[in-house]
PDB file of C-alpha atoms and ligand atoms in Angstrom:
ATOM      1  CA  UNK A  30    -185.747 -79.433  70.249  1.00 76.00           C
ATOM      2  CA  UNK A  31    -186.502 -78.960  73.648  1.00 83.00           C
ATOM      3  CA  UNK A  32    -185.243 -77.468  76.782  1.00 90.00           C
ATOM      4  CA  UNK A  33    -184.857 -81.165  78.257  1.00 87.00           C
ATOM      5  CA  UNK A  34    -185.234 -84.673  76.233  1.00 88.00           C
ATOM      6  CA  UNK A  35    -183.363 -87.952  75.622  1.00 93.00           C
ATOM      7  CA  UNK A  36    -179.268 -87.103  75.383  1.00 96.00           C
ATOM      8  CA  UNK A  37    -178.479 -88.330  71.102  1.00 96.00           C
ATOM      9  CA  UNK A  38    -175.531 -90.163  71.718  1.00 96.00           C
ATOM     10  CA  UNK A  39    -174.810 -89.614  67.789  1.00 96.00           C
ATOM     11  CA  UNK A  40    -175.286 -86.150  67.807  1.00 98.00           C
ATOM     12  CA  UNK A  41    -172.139 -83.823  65.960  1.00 98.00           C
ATOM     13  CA  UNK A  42    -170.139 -82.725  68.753  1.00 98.00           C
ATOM     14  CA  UNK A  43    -170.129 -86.035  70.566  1.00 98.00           C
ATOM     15  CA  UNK A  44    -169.330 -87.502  67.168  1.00 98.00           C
ATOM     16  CA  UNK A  45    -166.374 -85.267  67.368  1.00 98.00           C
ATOM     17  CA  UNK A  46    -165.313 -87.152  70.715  1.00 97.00           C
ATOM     18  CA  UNK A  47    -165.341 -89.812  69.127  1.00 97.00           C
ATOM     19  CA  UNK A  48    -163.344 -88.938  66.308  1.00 97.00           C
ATOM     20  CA  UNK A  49    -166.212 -89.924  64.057  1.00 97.00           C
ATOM     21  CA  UNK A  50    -166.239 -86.560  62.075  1.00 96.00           C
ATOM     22  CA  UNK A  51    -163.564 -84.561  62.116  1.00 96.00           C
ATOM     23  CA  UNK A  52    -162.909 -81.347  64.364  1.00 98.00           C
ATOM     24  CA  UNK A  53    -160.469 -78.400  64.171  1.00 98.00           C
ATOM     25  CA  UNK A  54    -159.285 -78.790  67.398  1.00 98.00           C
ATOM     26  CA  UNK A  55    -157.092 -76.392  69.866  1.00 98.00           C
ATOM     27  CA  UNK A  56    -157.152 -78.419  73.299  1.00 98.00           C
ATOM     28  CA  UNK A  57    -158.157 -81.225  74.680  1.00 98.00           C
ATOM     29  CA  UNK A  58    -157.896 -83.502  77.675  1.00 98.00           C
ATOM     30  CA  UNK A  59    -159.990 -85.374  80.324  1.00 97.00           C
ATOM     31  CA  UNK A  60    -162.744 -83.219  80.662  1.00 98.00           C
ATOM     32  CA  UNK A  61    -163.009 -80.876  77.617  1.00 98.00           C
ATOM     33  CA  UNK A  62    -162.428 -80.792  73.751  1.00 98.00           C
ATOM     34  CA  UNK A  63    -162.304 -77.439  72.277  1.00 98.00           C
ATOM     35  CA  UNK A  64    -162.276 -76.960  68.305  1.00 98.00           C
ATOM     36  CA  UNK A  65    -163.138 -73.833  66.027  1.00 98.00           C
ATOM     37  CA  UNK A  66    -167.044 -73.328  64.802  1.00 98.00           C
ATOM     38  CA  UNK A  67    -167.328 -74.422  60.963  1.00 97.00           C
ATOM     39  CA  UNK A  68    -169.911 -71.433  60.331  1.00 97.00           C
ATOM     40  CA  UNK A  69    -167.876 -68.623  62.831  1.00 97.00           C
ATOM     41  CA  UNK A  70    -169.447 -65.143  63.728  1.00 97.00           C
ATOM     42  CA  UNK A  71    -166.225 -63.992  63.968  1.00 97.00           C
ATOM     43  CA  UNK A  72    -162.811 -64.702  63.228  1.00 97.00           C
ATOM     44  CA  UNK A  73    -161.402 -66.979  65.738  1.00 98.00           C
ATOM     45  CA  UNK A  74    -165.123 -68.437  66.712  1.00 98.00           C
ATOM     46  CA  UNK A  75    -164.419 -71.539  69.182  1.00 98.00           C
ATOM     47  CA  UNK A  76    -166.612 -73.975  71.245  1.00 98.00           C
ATOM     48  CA  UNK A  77    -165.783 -75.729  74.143  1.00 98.00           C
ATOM     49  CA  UNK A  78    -167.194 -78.914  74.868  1.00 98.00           C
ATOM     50  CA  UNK A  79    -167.167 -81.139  77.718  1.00 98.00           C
ATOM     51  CA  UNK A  80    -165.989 -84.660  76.836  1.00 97.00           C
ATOM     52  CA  UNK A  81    -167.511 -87.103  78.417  1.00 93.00           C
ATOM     53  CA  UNK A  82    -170.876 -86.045  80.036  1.00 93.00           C
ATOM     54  CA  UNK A  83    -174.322 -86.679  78.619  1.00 95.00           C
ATOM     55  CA  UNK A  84    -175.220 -83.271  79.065  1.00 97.00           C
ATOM     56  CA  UNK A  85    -178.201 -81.553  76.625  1.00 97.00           C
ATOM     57  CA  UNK A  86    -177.190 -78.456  78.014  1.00 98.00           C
ATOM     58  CA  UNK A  87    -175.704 -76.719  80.790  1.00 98.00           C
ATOM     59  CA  UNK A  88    -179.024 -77.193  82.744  1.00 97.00           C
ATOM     60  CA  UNK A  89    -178.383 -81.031  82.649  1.00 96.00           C
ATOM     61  CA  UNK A  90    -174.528 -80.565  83.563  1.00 97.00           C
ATOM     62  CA  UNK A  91    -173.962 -82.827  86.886  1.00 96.00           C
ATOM     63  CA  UNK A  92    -173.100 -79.623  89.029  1.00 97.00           C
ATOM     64  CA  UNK A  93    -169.907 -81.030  90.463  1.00 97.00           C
ATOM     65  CA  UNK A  94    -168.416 -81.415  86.636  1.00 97.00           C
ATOM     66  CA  UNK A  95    -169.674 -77.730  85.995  1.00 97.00           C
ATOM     67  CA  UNK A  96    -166.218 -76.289  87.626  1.00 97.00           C
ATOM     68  CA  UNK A  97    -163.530 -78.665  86.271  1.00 98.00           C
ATOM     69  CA  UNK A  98    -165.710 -77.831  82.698  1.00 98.00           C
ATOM     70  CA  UNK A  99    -165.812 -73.996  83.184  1.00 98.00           C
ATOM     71  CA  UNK A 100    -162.068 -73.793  84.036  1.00 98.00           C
ATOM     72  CA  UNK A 101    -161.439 -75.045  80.261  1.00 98.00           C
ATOM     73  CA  UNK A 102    -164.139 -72.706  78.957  1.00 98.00           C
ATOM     74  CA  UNK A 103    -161.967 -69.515  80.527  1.00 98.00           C
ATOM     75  CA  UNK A 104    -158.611 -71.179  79.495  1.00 98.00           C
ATOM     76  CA  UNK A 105    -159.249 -71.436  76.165  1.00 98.00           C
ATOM     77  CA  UNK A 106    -161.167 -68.420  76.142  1.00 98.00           C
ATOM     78  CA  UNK A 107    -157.462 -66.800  77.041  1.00 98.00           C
ATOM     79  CA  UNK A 108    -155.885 -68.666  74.814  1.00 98.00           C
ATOM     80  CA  UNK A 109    -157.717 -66.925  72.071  1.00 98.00           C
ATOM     81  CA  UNK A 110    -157.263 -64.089  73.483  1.00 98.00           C
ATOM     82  CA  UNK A 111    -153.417 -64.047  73.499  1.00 98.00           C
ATOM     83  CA  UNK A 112    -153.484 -65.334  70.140  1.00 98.00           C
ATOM     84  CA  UNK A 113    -156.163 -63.353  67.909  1.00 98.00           C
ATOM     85  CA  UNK A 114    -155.704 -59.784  70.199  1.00 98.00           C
ATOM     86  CA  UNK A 115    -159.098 -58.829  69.642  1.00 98.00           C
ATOM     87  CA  UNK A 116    -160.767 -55.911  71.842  1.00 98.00           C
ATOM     88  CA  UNK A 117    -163.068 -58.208  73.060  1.00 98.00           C
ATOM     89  CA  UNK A 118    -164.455 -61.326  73.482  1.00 98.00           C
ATOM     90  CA  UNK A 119    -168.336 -62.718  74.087  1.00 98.00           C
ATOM     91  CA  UNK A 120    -168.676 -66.152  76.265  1.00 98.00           C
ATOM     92  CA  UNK A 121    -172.652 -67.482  75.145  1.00 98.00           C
ATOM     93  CA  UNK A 122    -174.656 -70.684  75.726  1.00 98.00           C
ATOM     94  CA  UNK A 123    -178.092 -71.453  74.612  1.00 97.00           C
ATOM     95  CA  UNK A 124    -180.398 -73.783  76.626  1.00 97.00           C
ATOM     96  CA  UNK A 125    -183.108 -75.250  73.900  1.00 96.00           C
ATOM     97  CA  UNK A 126    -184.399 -74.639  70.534  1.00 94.00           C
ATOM     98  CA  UNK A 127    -186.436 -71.833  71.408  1.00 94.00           C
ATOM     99  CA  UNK A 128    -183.470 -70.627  72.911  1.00 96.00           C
ATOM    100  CA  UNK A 129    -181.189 -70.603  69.956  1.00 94.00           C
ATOM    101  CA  UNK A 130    -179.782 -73.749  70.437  1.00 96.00           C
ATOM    102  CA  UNK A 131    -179.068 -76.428  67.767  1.00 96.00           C
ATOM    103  CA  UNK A 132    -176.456 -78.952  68.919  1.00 97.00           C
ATOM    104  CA  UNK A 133    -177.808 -81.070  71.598  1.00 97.00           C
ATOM    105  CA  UNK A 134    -174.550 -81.178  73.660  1.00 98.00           C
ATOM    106  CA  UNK A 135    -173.671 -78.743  75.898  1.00 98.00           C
ATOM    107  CA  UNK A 136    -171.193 -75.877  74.610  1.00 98.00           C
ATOM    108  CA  UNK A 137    -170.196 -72.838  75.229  1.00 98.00           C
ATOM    109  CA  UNK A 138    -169.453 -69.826  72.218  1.00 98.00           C
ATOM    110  CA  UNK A 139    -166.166 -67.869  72.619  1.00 98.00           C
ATOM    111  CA  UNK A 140    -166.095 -65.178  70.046  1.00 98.00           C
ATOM    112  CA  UNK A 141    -163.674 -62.631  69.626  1.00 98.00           C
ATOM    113  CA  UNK A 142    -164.760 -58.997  68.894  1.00 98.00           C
ATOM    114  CA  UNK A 143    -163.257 -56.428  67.577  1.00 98.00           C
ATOM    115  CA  UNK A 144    -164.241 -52.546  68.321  1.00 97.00           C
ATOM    116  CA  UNK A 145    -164.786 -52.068  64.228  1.00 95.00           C
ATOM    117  CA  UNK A 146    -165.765 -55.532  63.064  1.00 92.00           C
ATOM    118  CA  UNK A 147    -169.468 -56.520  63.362  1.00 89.00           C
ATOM    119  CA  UNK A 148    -169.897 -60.098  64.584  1.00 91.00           C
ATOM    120  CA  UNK A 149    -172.688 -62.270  62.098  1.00 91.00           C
ATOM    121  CA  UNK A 150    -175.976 -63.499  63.563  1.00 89.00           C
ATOM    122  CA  UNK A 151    -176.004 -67.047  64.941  1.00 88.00           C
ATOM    123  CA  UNK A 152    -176.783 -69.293  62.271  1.00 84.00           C
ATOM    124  CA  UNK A 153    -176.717 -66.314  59.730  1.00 86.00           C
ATOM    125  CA  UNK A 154    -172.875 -66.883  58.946  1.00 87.00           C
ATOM    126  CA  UNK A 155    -171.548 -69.150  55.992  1.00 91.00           C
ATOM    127  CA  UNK A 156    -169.385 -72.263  56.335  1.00 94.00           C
ATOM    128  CA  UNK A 157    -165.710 -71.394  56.669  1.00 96.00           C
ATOM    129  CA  UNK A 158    -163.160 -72.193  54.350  1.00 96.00           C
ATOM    130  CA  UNK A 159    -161.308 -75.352  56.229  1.00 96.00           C
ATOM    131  CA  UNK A 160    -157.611 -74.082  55.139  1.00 97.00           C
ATOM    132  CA  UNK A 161    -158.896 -70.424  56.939  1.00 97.00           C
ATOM    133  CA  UNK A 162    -159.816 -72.344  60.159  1.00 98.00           C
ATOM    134  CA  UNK A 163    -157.197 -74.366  60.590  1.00 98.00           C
ATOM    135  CA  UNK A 164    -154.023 -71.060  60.302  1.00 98.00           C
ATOM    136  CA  UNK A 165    -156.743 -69.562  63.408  1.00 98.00           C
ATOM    137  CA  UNK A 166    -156.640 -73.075  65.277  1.00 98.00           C
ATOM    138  CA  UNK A 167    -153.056 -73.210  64.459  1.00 98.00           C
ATOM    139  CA  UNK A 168    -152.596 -69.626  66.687  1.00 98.00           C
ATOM    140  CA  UNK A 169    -154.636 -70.598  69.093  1.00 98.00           C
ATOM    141  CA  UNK A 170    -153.563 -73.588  69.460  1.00 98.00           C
ATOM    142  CA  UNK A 171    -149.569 -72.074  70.203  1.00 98.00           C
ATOM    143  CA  UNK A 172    -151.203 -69.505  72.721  1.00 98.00           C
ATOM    144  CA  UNK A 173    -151.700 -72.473  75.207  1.00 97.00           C
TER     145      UNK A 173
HETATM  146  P1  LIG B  25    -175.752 -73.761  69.078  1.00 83.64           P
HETATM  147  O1  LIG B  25    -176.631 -73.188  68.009  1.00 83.64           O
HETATM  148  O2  LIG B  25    -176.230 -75.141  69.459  1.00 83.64           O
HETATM  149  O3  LIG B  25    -175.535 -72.869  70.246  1.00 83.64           O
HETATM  150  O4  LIG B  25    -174.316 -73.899  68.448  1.00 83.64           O
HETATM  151  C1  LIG B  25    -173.938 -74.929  67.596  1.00 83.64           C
HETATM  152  C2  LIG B  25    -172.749 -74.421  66.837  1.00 83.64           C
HETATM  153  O5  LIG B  25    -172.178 -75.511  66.155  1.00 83.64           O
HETATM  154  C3  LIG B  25    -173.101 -73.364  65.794  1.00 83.64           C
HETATM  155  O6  LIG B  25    -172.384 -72.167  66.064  1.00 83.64           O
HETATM  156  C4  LIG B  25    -172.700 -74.010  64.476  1.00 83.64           C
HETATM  157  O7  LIG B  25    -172.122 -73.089  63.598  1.00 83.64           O
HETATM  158  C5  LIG B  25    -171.726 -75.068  64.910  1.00 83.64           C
HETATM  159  N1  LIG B  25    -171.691 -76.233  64.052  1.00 83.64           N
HETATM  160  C6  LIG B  25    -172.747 -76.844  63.458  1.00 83.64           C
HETATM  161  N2  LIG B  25    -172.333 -77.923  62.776  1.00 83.64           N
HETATM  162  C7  LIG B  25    -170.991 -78.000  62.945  1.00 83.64           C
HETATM  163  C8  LIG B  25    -169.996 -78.907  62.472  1.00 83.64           C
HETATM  164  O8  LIG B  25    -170.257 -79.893  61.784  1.00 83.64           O
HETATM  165  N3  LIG B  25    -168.709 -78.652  62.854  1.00 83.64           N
HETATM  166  C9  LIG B  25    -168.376 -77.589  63.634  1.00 83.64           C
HETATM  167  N4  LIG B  25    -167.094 -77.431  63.936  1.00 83.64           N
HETATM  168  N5  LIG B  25    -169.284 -76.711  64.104  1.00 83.64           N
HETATM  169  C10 LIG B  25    -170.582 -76.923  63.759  1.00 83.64           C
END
């Protein structure tokens, strides 16, 4: 897909707003929804989405919403932090197909590392057992 394009309305994540599929969540409110990655590079993989723009990506983010948005991205991103420990964690975003991307509504990628723990290619990991995800999301969700 490309860099810019028509916003899919039915696409996963805002499906997920919707409660149309389900999500693992570990926050939510006005302006973001936050639930873990079904196919994680890591333990503890979570995206951050915000809830109710039309936003491709964060090119197409109305730039007054980007603050308010990024605010969530960092408190969640502490949230796993104080509840998985790791030794450290990566914040990434992809802008188009070309560029990695393959959810058409903007997200961002917190992954915790650890210092003797590889993390798996993007979309080179395998789907997550549900009951796994959901004792992670349960930590992170108490680290609020
Ligand atoms: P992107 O490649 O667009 O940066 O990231 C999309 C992410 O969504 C990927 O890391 C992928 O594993 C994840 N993903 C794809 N389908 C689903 C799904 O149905 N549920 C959840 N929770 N994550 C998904």
């Amino acid at each position: 897909m490309a860099l810019h394009g028509e916003y899919d309305p039915d696409n996963i994540f805002a499906k997920m707003v919707k409660s149309e599929i389900p999500a693992i969540k570990v926050y939510e409110d006005d302006v973001a929804m936050a639930f873990m990655d079904i196919f994680p590079q890591s333990e503890g993989h979570t995206l951050v989405i915000p809830k109710h723009e039309e936003a491709r990506n964060l090119l197409e983010m109305p730039p007054e919403k980007l603050g308010p948005y990024m605010e969530r991205v960092q408190k969640v991103a502490k949230a796993v932090e104080a509840a998985l420990k790791p030794d450290g964690v990566t914040v990434m975003q992809f802008n188009g197909g070309p560029a990695g991307q393959t959810v058409f509504h903007l997200h961002f990628h917190i992954i915790p590392r650890w210092s003797d723990r590889p993390m798996s290619g993007h979309g080179s990991s395998g789907q997550a057992d549900p009951a796994d995800l959901e004792a992670v999301a349960y930590k992170i969700r108490n680290a609020f």
